[in-house]
Tab-separated table of C-alpha atoms and ligand atoms in Angstrom:
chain	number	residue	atom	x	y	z
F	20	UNK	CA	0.000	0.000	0.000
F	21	UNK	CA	1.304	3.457	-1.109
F	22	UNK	CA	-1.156	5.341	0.800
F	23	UNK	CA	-4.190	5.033	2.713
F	24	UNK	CA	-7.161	7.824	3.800
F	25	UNK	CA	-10.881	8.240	4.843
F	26	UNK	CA	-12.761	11.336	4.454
F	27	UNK	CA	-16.152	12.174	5.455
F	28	UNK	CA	-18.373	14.893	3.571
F	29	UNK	CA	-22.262	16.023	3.822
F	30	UNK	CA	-24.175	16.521	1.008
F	31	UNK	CA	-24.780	20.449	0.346
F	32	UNK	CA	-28.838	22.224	-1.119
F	33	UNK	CA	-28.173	24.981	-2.661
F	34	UNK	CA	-30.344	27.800	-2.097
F	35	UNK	CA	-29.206	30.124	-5.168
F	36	UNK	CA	-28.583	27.183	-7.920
F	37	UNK	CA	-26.000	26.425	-9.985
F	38	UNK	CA	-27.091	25.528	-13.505
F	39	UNK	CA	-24.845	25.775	-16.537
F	40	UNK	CA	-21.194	25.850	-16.972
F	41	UNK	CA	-18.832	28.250	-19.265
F	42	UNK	CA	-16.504	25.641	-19.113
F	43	UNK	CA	-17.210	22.140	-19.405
F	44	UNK	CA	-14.052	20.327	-19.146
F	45	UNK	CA	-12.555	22.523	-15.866
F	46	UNK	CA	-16.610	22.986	-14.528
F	47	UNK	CA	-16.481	26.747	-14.195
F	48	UNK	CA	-20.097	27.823	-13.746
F	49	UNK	CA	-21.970	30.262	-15.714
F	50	UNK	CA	-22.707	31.960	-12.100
F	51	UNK	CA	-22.510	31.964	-8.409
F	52	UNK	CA	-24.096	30.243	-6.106
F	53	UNK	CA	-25.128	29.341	-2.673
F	54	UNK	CA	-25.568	26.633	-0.310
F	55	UNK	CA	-26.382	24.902	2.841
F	56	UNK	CA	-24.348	21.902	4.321
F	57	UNK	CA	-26.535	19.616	5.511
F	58	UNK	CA	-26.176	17.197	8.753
F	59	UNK	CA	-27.116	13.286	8.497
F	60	UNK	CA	-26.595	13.349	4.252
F	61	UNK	CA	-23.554	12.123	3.955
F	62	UNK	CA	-20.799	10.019	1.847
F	63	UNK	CA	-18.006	8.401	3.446
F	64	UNK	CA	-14.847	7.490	1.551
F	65	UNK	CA	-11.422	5.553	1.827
F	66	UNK	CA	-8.952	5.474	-0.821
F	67	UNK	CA	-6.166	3.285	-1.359
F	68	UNK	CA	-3.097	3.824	-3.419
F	69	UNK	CA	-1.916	0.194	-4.688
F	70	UNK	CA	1.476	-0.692	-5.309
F	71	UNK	CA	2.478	-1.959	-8.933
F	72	UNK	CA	2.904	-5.452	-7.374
F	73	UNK	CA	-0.251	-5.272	-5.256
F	74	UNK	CA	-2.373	-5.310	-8.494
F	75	UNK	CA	-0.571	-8.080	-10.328
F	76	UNK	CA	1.706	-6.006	-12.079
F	77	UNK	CA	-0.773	-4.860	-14.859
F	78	UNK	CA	-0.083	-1.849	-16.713
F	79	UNK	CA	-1.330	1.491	-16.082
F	80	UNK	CA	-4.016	2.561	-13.283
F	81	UNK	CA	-6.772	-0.246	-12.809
F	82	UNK	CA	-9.024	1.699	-10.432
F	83	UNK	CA	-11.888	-0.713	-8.559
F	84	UNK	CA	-15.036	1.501	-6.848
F	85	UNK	CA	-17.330	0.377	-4.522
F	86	UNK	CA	-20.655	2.288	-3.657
F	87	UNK	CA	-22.367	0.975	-0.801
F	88	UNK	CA	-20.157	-2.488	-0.725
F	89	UNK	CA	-21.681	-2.942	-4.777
F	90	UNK	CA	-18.708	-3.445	-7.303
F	91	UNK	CA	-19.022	-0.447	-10.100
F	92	UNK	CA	-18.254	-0.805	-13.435
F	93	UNK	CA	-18.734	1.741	-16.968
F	94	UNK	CA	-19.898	4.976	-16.146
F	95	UNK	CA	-19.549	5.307	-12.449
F	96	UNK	CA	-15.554	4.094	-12.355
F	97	UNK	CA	-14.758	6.246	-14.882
F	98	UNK	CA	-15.679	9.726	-13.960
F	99	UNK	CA	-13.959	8.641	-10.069
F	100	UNK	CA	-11.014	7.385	-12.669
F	101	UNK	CA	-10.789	10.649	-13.833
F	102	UNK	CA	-11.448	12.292	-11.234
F	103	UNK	CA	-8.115	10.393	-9.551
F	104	UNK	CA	-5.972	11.268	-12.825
F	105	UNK	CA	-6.197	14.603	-11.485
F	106	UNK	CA	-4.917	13.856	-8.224
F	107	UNK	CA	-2.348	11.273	-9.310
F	108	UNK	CA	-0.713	13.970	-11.595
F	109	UNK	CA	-0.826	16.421	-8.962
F	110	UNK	CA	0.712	13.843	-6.839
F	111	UNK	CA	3.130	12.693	-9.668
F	112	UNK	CA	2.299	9.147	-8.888
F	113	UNK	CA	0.900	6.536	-10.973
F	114	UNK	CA	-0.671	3.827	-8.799
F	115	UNK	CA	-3.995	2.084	-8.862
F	116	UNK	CA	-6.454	3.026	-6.362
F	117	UNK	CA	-9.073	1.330	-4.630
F	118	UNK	CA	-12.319	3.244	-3.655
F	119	UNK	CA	-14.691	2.633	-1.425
F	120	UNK	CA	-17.844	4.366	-0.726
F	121	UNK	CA	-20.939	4.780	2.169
F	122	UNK	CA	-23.845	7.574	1.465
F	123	UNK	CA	-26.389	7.432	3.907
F	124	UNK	CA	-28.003	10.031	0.550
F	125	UNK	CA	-30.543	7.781	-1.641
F	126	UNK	CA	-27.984	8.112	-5.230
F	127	UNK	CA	-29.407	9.651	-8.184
F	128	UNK	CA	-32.573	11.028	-6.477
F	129	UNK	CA	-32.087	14.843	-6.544
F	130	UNK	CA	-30.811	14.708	-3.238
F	131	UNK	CA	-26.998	16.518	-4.320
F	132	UNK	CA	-25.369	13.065	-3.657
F	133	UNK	CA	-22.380	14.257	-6.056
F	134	UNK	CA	-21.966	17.215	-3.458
F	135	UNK	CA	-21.127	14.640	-0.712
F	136	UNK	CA	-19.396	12.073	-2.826
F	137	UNK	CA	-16.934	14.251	-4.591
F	138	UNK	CA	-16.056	16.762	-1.119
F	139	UNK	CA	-15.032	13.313	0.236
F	140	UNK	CA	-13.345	11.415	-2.549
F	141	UNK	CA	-11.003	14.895	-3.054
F	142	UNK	CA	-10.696	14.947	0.697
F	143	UNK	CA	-9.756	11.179	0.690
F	144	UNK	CA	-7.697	10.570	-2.249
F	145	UNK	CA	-5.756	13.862	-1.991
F	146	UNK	CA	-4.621	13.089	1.118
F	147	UNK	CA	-3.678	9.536	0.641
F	148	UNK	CA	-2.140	10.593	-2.527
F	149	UNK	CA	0.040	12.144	0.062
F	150	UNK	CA	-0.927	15.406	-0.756
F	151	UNK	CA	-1.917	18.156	1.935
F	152	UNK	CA	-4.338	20.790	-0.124
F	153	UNK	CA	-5.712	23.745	1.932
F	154	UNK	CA	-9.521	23.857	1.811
F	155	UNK	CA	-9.246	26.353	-0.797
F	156	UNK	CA	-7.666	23.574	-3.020
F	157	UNK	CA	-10.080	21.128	-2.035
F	158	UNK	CA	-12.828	23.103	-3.020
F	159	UNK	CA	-11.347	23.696	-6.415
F	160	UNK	CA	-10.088	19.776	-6.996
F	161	UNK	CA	-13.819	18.798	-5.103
F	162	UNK	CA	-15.187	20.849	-8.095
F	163	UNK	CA	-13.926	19.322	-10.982
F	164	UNK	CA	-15.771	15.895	-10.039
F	165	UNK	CA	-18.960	17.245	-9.665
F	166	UNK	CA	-19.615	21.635	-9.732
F	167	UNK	CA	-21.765	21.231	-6.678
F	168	UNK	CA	-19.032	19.378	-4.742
F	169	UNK	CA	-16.996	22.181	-3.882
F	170	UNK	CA	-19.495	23.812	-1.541
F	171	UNK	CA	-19.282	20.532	0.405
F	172	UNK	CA	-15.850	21.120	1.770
F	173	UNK	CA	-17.134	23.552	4.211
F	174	UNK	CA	-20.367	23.515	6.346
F	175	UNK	CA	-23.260	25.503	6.951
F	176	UNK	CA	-23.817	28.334	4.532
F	177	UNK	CA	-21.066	28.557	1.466
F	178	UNK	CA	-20.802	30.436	-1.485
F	179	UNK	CA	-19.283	29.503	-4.510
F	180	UNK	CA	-17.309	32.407	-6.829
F	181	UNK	CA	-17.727	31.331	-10.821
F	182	UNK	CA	-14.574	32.972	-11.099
F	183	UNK	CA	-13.175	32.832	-14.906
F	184	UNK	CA	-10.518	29.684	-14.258
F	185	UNK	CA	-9.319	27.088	-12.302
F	186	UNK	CA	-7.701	29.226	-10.367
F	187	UNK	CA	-10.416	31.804	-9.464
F	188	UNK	CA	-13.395	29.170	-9.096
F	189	UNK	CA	-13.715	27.828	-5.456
F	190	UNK	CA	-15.866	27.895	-2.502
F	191	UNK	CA	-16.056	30.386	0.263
F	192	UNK	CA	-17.488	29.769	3.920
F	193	UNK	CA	-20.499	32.298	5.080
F	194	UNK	CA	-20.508	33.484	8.445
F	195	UNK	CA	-23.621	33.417	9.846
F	196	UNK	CA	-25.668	32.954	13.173
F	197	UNK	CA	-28.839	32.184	11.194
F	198	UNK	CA	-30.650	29.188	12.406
F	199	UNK	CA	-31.931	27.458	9.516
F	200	UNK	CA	-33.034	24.002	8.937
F	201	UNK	CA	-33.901	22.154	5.118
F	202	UNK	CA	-36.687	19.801	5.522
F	203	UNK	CA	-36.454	17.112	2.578
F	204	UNK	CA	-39.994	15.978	1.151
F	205	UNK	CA	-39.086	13.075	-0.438
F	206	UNK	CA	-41.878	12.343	-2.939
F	207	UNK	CA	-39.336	9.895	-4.862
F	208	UNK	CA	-36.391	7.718	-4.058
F	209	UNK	CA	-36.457	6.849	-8.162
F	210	UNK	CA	-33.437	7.807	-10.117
F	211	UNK	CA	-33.670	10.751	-12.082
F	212	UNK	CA	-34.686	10.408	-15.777
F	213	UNK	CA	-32.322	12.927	-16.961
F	214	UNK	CA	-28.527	13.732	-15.335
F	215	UNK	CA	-27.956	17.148	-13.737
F	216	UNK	CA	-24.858	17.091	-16.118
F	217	UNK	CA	-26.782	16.536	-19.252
F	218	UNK	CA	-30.031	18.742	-18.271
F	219	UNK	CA	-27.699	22.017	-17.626
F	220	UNK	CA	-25.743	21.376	-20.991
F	221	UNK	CA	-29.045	21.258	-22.721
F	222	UNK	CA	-30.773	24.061	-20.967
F	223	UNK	CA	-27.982	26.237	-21.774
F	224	UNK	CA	-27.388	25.757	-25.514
F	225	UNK	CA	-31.573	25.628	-26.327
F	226	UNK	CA	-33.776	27.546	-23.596
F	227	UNK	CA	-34.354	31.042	-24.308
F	228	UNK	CA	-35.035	31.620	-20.934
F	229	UNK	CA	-31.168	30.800	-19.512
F	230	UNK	CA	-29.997	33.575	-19.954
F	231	UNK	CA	-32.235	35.845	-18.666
F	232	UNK	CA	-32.209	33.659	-15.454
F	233	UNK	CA	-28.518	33.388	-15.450
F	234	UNK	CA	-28.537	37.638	-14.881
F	235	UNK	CA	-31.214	37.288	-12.252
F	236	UNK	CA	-29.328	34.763	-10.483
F	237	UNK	CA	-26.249	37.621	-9.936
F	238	UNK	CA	-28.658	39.373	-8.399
F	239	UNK	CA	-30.821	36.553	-6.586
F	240	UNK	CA	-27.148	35.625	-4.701
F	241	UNK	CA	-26.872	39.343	-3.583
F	242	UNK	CA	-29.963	39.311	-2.303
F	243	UNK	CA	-29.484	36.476	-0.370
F	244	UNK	CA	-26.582	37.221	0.806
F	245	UNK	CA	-28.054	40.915	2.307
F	246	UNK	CA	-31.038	38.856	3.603
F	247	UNK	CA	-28.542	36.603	5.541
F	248	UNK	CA	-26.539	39.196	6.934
F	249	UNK	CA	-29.957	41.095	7.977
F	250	UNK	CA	-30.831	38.291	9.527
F	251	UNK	CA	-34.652	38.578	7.058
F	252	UNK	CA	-35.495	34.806	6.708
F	253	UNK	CA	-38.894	36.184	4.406
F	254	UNK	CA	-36.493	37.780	2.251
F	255	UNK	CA	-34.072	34.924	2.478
F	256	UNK	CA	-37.213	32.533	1.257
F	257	UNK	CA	-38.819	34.639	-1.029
F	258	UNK	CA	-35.670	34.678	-3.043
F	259	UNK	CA	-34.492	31.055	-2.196
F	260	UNK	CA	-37.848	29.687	-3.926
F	261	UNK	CA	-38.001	32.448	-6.792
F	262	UNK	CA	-34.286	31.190	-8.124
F	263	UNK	CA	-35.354	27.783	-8.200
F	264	UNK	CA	-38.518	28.259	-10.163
F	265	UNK	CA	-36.816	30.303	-12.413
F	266	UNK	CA	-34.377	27.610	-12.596
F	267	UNK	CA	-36.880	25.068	-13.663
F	268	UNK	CA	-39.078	27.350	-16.004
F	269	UNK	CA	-35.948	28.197	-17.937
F	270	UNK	CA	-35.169	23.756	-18.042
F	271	UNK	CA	-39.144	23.815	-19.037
F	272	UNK	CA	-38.724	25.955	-21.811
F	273	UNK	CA	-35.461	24.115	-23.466
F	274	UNK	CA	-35.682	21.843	-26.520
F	275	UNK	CA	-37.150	19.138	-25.878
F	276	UNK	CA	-38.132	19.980	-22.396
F	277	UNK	CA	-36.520	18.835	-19.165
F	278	UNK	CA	-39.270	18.625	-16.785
F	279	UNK	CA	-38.100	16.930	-13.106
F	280	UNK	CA	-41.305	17.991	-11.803
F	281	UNK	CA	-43.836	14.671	-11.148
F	282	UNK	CA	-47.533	15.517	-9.494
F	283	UNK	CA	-46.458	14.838	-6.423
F	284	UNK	CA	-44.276	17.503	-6.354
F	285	UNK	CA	-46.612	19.879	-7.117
F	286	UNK	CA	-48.647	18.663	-4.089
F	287	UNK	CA	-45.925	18.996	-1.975
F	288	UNK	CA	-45.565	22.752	-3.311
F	289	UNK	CA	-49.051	23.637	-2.813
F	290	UNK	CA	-48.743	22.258	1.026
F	291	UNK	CA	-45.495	24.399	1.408
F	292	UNK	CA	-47.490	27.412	-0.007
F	293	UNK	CA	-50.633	26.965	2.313
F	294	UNK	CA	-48.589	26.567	5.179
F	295	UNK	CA	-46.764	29.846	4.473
F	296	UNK	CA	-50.314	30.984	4.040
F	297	UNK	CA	-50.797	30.256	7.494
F	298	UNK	CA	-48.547	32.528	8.487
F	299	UNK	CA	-45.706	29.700	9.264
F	300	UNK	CA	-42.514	30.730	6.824
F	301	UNK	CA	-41.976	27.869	4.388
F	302	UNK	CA	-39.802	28.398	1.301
F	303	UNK	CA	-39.823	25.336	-1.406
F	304	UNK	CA	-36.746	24.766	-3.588
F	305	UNK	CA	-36.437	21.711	-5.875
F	306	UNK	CA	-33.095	20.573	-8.028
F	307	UNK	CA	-32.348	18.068	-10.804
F	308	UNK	CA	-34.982	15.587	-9.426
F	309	UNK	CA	-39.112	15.756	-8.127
F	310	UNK	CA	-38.297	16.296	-4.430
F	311	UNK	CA	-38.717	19.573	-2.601
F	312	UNK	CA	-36.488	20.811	0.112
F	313	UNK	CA	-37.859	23.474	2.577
F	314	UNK	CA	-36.145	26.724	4.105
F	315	UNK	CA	-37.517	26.869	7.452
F	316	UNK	CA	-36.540	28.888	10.850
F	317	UNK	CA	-34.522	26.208	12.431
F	318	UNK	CA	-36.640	26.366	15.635
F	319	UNK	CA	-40.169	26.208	14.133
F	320	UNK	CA	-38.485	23.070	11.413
F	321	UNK	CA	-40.409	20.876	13.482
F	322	UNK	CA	-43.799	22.037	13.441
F	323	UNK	CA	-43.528	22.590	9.843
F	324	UNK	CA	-42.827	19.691	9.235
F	325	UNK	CA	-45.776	18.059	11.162
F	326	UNK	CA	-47.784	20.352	8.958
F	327	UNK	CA	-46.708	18.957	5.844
F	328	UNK	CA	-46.890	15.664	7.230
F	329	UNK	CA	-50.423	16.431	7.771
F	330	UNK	CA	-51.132	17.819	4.413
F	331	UNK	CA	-49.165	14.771	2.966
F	332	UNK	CA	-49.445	11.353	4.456
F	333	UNK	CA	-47.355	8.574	3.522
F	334	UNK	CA	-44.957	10.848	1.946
F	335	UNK	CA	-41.229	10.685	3.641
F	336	UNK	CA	-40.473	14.001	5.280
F	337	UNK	CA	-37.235	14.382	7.363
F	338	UNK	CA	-35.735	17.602	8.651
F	339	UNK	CA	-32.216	18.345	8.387
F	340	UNK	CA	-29.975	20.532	9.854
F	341	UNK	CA	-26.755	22.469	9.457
F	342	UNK	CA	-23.730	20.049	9.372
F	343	UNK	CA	-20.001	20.318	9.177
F	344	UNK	CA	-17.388	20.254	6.197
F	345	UNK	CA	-14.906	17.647	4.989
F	346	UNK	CA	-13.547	15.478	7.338
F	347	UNK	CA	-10.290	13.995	6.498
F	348	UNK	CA	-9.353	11.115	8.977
F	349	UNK	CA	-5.484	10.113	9.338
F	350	UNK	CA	-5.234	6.470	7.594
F	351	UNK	CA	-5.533	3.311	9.718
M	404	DP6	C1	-29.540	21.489	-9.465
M	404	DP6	O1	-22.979	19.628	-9.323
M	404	DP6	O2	-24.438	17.670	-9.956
M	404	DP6	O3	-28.166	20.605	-7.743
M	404	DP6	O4	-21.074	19.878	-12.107
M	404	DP6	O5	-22.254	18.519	-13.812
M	404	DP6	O6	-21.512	17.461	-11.678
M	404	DP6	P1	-22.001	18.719	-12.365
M	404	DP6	O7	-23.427	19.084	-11.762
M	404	DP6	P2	-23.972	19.041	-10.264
M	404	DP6	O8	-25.218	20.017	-10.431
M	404	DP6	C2	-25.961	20.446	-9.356
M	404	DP6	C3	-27.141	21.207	-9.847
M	404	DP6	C4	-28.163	21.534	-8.796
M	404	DP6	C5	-27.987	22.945	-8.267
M	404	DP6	C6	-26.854	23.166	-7.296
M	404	DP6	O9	-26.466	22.233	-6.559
M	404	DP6	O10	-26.370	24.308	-7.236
């Protein structure tokens, strides 16, 4: 064994999306965004560095990838393949790896699973690559698995610059005493239809709505950002849910549509909305999958969510809190 290292990362909602890159191959987004870290949605990940002799002497990195003790093949092994190109030429090492992966996060349900996966696999094989990145590098290596990912390096409220390279693209923490809380309405634990990867692409090159909410998300994050520091949760909300409708109007009107929306979801919406009618604040967002997560005060989370319980029985509805950054534990 070269090297050996876990890392631990929680999965991260944003609040003011990211959709749509300017560059595809280094993920620089089209605009900033902002997040939430989330407690108890999480992926945990050990990497091993093989030596040569250690994987039978073949030639040229074999990497083997576990998710949730099942062997991966295809698709899934080679974007973390990639991904650990990156940090093997960083490293200036050549050696296999072995990966091995635990998400308490249901995978490919719209619940940011890439956020958690990636934060922890750059935490993990960075550091057993015998690297020791600052979070700022993390952030930017985190990104170029999965955009989202480099918000997950830090927890509780983050921000990510678009910057114009690699250099000038990474995630910032946001100070904050805010007590929030997301509460997930999970409507479907069903793999999405359509990737996040392949949605954005689309909605950027054929909706002729993109742009316009590409502009209003510059100023979307600004509000937020004055809401948060004015501690105004309406405000916070009102703009929180306005982004991601925009978001999904502008998917609606690309060619052919991208719809994640199922009629459950729009259930769940209305409930959100006559809660908030109720005078309770409730603020729906929704990302590359049918489930809605809702900005709450982090002391009333609760009772909202035994209101929307209420309004929607049998329908899975956990609330989450705040929760920490990457993790990197020393290797065992
Ligand atoms: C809707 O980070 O999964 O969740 O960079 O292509 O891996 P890639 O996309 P990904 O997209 C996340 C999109 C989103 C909004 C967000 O998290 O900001």
């Amino acid at each position: 064994v070269l090297g050996r290292a876990q890392a631990k990362a929680n999965a991260n909602i944003a609040l003011i999306k990211y959709w749509g890159k300017a560059d595809e191959e280094l993920i620089i987004p089209r605009s900033s965004s902002l997040s939430l870290t989330l407690a108890g949605l999480s992926t945990s990940t050990e990497v091993t560095f093989l030596e040569s002799s250690e994987r039978g002497g073949s030639r040229g990195p074999v990497d083997t990838l576990t998710i949730d003790d099942e062997p991966q093949t295809g698709k899934a092994l080679e974007r973390v393949s990639r991904f650990l190109d990156l940090v093997r030429d960083e490293a200036g090492i050549s050696a296999s790896a072995r990966v091995s992966s635990y998400n308490t996060v249901p995978y490919g349900a719209g619940l940011a699973s890439s956020s958690s996966a990636f934060a922890a696999l750059a935490g993990a094989a960075s550091k057993a690559a015998g690297l020791d990145l600052s979070e700022r590098d993390l952030s930017r290596l985190a990104r170029r698995g999965s955009g989202s990912a480099c918000r997950s390096i830090y927890g509780g409220l983050v921000k990510w610059e678009a910057g114009h390279d690699d250099a000038s693209s990474y995630a910032t923490p946001v100070e904050s005493d805010m007590d929030l809380a997301l509460i997930v309405v999970l409507v479907s634990g069903q793999e999405k239809r359509i990737s996040s990867r392949l949605a954005m692409r689309r909605t950027v090159e054929t909706s002729p709505l993109y742009r316009a909410w590409a502009e209003q998300s510059a100023a979307d994050l600004e509000e937020a950002l004055g809401a948060i520091r004015d501690h105004d949760l309406e405000r916070l909300g009102a703009v929180v849910e306005a982004n991601a409708l925009g978001m999904h109007a502008a998917m609606l009107a690309a060619r052919p549509a991208i719809c994640y929306w199922r009629p459950e979801t729009l259930t769940a919406f209305e409930a959100v909305r006559s809660i908030r009618e109720d005078g309770l604040g409730a603020w729906a967002t929704l990302d590359a999958g049918p489930n809605l997560k809702v900005l709450t005060d982090g002391g009333k989370a609760t009772a909202v969510a035994d209101l929307l319980q209420a309004r929607l029985p049998g329908v899975n509805i956990q609330v989450h809190r705040p929760g920490p950054g990457l993790r990197i534990m020393p290797s065992v």
